[in-house]
PDB file of C-alpha atoms in Angstrom:
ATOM      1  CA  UNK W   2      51.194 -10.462  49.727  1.00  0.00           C
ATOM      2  CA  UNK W   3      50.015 -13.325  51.658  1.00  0.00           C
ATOM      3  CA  UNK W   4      47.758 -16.053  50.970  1.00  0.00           C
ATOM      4  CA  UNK W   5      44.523 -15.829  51.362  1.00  0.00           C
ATOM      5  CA  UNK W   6      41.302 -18.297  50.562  1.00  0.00           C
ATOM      6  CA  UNK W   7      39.552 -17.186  48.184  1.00  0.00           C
ATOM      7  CA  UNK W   8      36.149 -18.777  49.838  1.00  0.00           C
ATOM      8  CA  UNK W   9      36.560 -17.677  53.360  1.00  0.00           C
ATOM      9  CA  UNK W  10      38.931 -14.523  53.141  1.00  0.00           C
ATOM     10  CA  UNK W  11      40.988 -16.268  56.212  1.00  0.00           C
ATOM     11  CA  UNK W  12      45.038 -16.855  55.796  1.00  0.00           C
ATOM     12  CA  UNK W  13      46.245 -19.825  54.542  1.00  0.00           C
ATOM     13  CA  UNK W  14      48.428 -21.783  56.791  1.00  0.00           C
ATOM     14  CA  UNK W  15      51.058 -23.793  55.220  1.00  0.00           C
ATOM     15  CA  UNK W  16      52.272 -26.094  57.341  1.00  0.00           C
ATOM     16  CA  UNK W  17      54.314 -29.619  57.686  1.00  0.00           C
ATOM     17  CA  UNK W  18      52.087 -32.667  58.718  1.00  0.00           C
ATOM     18  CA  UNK W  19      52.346 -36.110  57.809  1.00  0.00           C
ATOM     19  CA  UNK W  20      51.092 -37.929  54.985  1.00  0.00           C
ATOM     20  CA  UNK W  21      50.244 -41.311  53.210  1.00  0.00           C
ATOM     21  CA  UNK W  22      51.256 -42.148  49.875  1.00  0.00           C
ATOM     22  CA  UNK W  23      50.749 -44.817  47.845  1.00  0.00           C
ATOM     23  CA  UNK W  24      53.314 -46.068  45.706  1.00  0.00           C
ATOM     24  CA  UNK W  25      52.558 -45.674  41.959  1.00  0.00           C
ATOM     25  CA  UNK W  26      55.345 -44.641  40.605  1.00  0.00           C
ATOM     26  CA  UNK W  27      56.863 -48.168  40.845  1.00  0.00           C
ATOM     27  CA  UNK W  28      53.604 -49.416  38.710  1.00  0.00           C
ATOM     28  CA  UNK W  29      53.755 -47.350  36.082  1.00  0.00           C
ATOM     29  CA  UNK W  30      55.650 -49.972  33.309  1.00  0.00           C
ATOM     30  CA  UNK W  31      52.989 -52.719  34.114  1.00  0.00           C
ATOM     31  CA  UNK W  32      50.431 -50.571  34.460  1.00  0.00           C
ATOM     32  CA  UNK W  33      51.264 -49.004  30.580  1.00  0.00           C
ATOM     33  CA  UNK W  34      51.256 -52.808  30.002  1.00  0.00           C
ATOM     34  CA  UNK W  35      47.796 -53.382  31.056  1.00  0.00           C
ATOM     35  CA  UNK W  36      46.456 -50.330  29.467  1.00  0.00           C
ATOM     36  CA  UNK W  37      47.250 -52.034  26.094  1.00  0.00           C
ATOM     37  CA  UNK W  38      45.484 -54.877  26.699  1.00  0.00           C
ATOM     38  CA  UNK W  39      42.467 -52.996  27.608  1.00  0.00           C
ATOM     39  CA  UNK W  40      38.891 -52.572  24.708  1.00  0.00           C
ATOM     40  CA  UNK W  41      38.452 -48.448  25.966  1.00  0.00           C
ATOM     41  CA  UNK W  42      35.343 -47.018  24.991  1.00  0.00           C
ATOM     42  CA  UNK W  43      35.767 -44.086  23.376  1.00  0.00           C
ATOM     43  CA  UNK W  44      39.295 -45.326  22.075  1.00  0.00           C
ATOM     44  CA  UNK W  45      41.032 -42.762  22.385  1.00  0.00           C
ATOM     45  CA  UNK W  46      40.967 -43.147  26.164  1.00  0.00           C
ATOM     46  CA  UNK W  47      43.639 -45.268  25.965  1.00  0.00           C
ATOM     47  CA  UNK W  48      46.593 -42.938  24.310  1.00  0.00           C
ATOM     48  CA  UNK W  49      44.879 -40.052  25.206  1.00  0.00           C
ATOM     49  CA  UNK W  50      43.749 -38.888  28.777  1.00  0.00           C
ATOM     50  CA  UNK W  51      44.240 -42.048  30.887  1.00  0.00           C
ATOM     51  CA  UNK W  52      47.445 -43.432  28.539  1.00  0.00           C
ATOM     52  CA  UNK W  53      49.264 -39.645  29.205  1.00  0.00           C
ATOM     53  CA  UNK W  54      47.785 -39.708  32.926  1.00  0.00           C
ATOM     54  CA  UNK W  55      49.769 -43.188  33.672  1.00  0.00           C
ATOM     55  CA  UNK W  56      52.844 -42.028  31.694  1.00  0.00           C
ATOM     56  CA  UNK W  57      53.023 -39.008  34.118  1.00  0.00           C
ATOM     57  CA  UNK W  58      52.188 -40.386  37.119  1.00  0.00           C
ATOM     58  CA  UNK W  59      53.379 -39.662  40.375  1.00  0.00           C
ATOM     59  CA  UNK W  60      53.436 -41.231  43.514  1.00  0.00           C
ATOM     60  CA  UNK W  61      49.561 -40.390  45.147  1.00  0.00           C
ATOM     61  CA  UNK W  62      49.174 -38.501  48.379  1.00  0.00           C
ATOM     62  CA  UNK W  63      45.975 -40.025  49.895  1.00  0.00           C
ATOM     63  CA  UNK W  64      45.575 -38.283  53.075  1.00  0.00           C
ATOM     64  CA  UNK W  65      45.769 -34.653  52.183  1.00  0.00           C
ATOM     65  CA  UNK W  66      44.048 -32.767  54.516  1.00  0.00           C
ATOM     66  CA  UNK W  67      41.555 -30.830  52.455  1.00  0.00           C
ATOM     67  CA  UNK W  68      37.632 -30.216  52.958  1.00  0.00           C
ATOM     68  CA  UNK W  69      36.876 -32.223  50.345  1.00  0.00           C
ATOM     69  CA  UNK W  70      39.388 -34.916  51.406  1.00  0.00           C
ATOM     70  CA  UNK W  71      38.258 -38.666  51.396  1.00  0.00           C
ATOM     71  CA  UNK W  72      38.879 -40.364  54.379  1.00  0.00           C
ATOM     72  CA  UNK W  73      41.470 -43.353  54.955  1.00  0.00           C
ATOM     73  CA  UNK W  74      39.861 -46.504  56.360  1.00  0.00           C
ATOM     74  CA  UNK W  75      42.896 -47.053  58.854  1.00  0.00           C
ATOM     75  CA  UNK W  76      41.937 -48.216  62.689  1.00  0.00           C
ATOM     76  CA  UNK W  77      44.573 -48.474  64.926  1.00  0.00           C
ATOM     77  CA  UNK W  78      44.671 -50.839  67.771  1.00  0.00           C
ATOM     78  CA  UNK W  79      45.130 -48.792  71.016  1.00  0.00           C
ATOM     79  CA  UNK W  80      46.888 -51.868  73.061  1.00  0.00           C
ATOM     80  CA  UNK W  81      48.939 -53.422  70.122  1.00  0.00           C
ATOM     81  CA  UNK W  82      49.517 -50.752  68.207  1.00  0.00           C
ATOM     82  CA  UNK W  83      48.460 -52.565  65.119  1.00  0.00           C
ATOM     83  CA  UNK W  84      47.164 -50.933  61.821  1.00  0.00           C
ATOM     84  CA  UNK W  85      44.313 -52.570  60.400  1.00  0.00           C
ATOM     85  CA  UNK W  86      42.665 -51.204  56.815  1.00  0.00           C
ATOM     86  CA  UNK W  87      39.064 -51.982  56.530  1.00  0.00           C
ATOM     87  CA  UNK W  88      38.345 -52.867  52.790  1.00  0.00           C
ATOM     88  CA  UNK W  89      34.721 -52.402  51.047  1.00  0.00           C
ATOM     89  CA  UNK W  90      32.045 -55.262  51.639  1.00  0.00           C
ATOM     90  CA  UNK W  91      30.930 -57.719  48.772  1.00  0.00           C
TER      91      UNK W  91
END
């Protein structure tokens, strides 16, 4: 049987496209570090959902393309070619 969504009754398409990741895997020893070091409130925060979330954790696909996707601040220079990311104001 094929896919289908269960909000729309259309096919889903599954389909190759390209993606951003960011790296977290490579974080995960100091981050485990720096959850020790941190006063959680409720305690068990730290062992429980978040501690087990960072001992799991897998590299994070940012730019899945999903309707309730959040979008990537990247701009691209059209001339240069240059990728600039646009950070949050103070």
């Amino acid at each position: 049987k094929y896919p289908m969504c269960p909000r729309s009754d259309t096919p889903l398409i599954y389909r190759s496209i390209p993606t951003w990741f960011v790296r977290v895997e490579s974080l995960r020893d100091r981050m485990l570090r720096e959850n020790e070091g941190i006063c959680w409130s409720p305690t068990h925060l730290k062992s429980g959902r978040f501690g087990t979330w960072i001992q799991g954790t897998k590299d994070w696909a940012v730019s899945r393309n999903r309707i309730w996707g959040t979008p990537i601040p990247l701009w691209e220079n059209n001339v240069t070619g240059d990728l600039r990311c646009i950070g949050s104001r103070k």
